[in-house]
Amino acid sequence: MTEKPIETLSGSILAGLSCACPRCGQGKLFQGFLTLRPRCEVCGLDYGFADAGDGPAVFIIFFAGFIVVGAALVTEMVYRPPYWVHAALWLPLILVLTLGPLRPMKGLMIALQYHHKAAEGRFGGGGGGGGGSGGGEP
Ligand SMILES: [Zn+2]
């Protein structure tokens, strides 16, 4: 299995949208619905840098709200359905429009964050030999 790191922006975007590790594009990013794994299972990238915060949610709420309100207004003006029809139509649509894109959007933001951070922090030497091994000799 060839593990070559993603270096192009388009590669990072694709990995993010498919909820994959932003460095190798193979490991999974999430372990729950929106819970990040501590690190990549394939390349060992620590996901501790990833802090998308509420960015994806805010973006999606505006986006979904715009679509649902627009569609509800058009439906009301054209068909004038009873209120329960509105509820039956728009509540599932809101769930689909908000929960559906949440993971890929969060993955995308993390991928972009990683891409830019990796690009600007490349001069940092990779040393960091970790700590004393207290292995007792027999
Ligand atoms: Zn990885």
CSV table of C-alpha atoms and ligand atoms in Angstrom, one decimal:
chain,number,residue,atom,x,y,z
A,1,MET,CA,0.0,0.0,0.0
A,2,THR,CA,1.6,3.3,-1.1
A,3,GLU,CA,1.0,6.1,1.4
A,4,LYS,CA,2.0,9.3,-0.2
A,5,PRO,CA,0.9,12.5,1.6
A,6,ILE,CA,-1.6,14.8,0.0
A,7,GLU,CA,0.1,17.9,-1.2
A,8,THR,CA,-2.4,19.6,-3.5
A,9,LEU,CA,-5.3,21.7,-2.4
A,10,SER,CA,-7.7,19.8,-4.5
A,11,GLY,CA,-6.5,16.6,-2.9
A,12,SER,CA,-7.0,18.1,0.6
A,13,ILE,CA,-10.6,19.2,-0.4
A,14,LEU,CA,-11.5,15.8,-1.7
A,15,ALA,CA,-10.1,14.1,1.4
A,16,GLY,CA,-12.0,16.5,3.6
A,17,LEU,CA,-15.3,16.0,1.8
A,18,SER,CA,-15.0,12.3,2.1
A,19,CYS,CA,-14.2,12.6,5.8
A,20,ALA,CA,-10.8,11.1,5.4
A,21,CYS,CA,-7.5,12.0,7.0
A,22,PRO,CA,-6.1,15.2,5.5
A,23,ARG,CA,-2.6,14.0,5.3
A,24,CYS,CA,-2.8,10.5,3.9
A,25,GLY,CA,-6.4,10.5,2.6
A,26,GLN,CA,-7.0,6.9,3.8
A,27,GLY,CA,-7.6,7.0,7.5
A,28,LYS,CA,-11.0,7.9,8.8
A,29,LEU,CA,-11.5,11.3,10.4
A,30,PHE,CA,-14.6,10.6,12.6
A,31,GLN,CA,-15.3,7.9,15.1
A,32,GLY,CA,-18.8,9.1,16.0
A,33,PHE,CA,-21.2,11.3,14.1
A,34,LEU,CA,-19.1,14.4,14.6
A,35,THR,CA,-16.5,13.1,17.1
A,36,LEU,CA,-13.0,13.1,15.8
A,37,ARG,CA,-10.6,10.2,16.3
A,38,PRO,CA,-7.6,11.1,18.3
A,39,ARG,CA,-5.3,10.3,15.5
A,40,CYS,CA,-5.2,8.8,12.0
A,41,GLU,CA,-5.1,5.0,12.0
A,42,VAL,CA,-3.1,4.8,8.8
A,43,CYS,CA,-0.5,7.5,9.0
A,44,GLY,CA,-0.7,8.5,12.7
A,45,LEU,CA,-1.5,12.1,12.2
A,46,ASP,CA,-2.6,13.7,15.4
A,47,TYR,CA,-6.0,15.3,15.0
A,48,GLY,CA,-5.4,17.6,17.9
A,49,PHE,CA,-4.7,20.5,15.6
A,50,ALA,CA,-8.2,20.3,14.2
A,51,ASP,CA,-10.5,22.9,15.7
A,52,ALA,CA,-13.3,23.7,13.3
A,53,GLY,CA,-15.4,24.9,16.1
A,54,ASP,CA,-18.9,26.1,15.1
A,55,GLY,CA,-17.8,27.3,11.7
A,56,PRO,CA,-19.4,24.5,9.7
A,57,ALA,CA,-22.7,24.5,11.7
A,58,VAL,CA,-23.1,28.3,11.3
A,59,PHE,CA,-22.5,28.1,7.6
A,60,ILE,CA,-24.9,25.2,7.1
A,61,ILE,CA,-27.6,26.8,9.2
A,62,PHE,CA,-27.6,29.9,7.1
A,63,PHE,CA,-27.5,27.8,3.9
A,64,ALA,CA,-30.3,25.4,5.0
A,65,GLY,CA,-32.4,28.2,6.4
A,66,PHE,CA,-32.2,30.1,3.1
A,67,ILE,CA,-33.3,27.1,1.1
A,68,VAL,CA,-36.1,26.0,3.5
A,69,VAL,CA,-37.5,29.5,4.0
A,70,GLY,CA,-37.5,30.1,0.3
A,71,ALA,CA,-39.1,26.8,-0.5
A,72,ALA,CA,-41.7,27.3,2.2
A,73,LEU,CA,-42.6,30.7,0.9
A,74,VAL,CA,-43.0,29.5,-2.7
A,75,THR,CA,-45.0,26.5,-1.6
A,76,GLU,CA,-47.3,28.6,0.5
A,77,MET,CA,-47.9,31.1,-2.3
A,78,VAL,CA,-48.4,28.5,-5.0
A,79,TYR,CA,-50.3,25.7,-3.2
A,80,ARG,CA,-51.5,27.2,0.0
A,81,PRO,CA,-51.3,23.9,1.9
A,82,PRO,CA,-52.5,23.4,5.5
A,83,TYR,CA,-50.0,23.9,8.2
A,84,TRP,CA,-49.4,20.2,8.8
A,85,VAL,CA,-48.2,19.8,5.3
A,86,HIS,CA,-45.6,22.5,5.9
A,87,ALA,CA,-44.5,20.7,9.0
A,88,ALA,CA,-44.3,17.4,7.2
A,89,LEU,CA,-42.3,18.9,4.4
A,90,TRP,CA,-39.9,21.2,6.0
A,91,LEU,CA,-38.9,19.5,9.3
A,92,PRO,CA,-37.4,16.4,7.5
A,93,LEU,CA,-35.9,18.7,4.9
A,94,ILE,CA,-34.2,20.8,7.6
A,95,LEU,CA,-32.8,17.7,9.2
A,96,VAL,CA,-31.5,16.4,5.9
A,97,LEU,CA,-30.0,19.8,4.9
A,98,THR,CA,-28.3,20.4,8.2
A,99,LEU,CA,-27.2,16.9,9.4
A,100,GLY,CA,-26.3,15.7,5.9
A,101,PRO,CA,-23.6,18.2,5.0
A,102,LEU,CA,-22.3,18.6,8.5
A,103,ARG,CA,-19.7,15.8,8.4
A,104,PRO,CA,-18.2,16.6,5.0
A,105,MET,CA,-18.3,20.3,5.8
A,106,LYS,CA,-16.4,19.7,9.0
A,107,GLY,CA,-14.0,17.4,7.3
A,108,LEU,CA,-13.5,20.0,4.6
A,109,MET,CA,-12.7,22.7,7.1
A,110,ILE,CA,-10.2,20.4,9.0
A,111,ALA,CA,-8.6,19.5,5.7
A,112,LEU,CA,-8.2,23.1,4.7
A,113,GLN,CA,-6.9,24.0,8.2
A,114,TYR,CA,-4.3,21.2,7.9
A,115,HIS,CA,-3.4,22.1,4.4
A,116,HIS,CA,-2.6,25.7,5.2
A,117,LYS,CA,-1.0,24.9,8.5
A,118,ALA,CA,1.2,22.3,6.9
A,119,ALA,CA,2.1,24.7,4.1
A,120,GLU,CA,3.2,27.5,6.4
A,121,GLY,CA,4.8,25.5,9.1
A,122,ARG,CA,7.0,23.4,6.8
A,123,PHE,CA,10.3,25.0,8.0
A,124,GLY,CA,9.8,23.5,11.5
A,125,GLY,CA,12.3,20.7,11.7
A,126,GLY,CA,10.8,17.4,12.4
A,127,GLY,CA,13.0,16.3,15.3
A,128,GLY,CA,11.4,15.8,18.6
A,129,GLY,CA,12.7,12.6,19.7
A,130,GLY,CA,10.3,11.7,22.4
A,131,GLY,CA,11.4,11.3,25.9
A,132,GLY,CA,13.5,8.9,27.8
A,133,SER,CA,12.6,5.3,27.5
A,134,GLY,CA,12.7,3.9,30.9
A,135,GLY,CA,13.4,0.4,29.7
A,136,GLY,CA,15.1,-1.5,32.3
A,137,GLU,CA,17.8,-3.7,31.2
A,138,PRO,CA,17.8,-7.2,32.5
B,1,ZN,ZN,-3.7,9.7,7.8
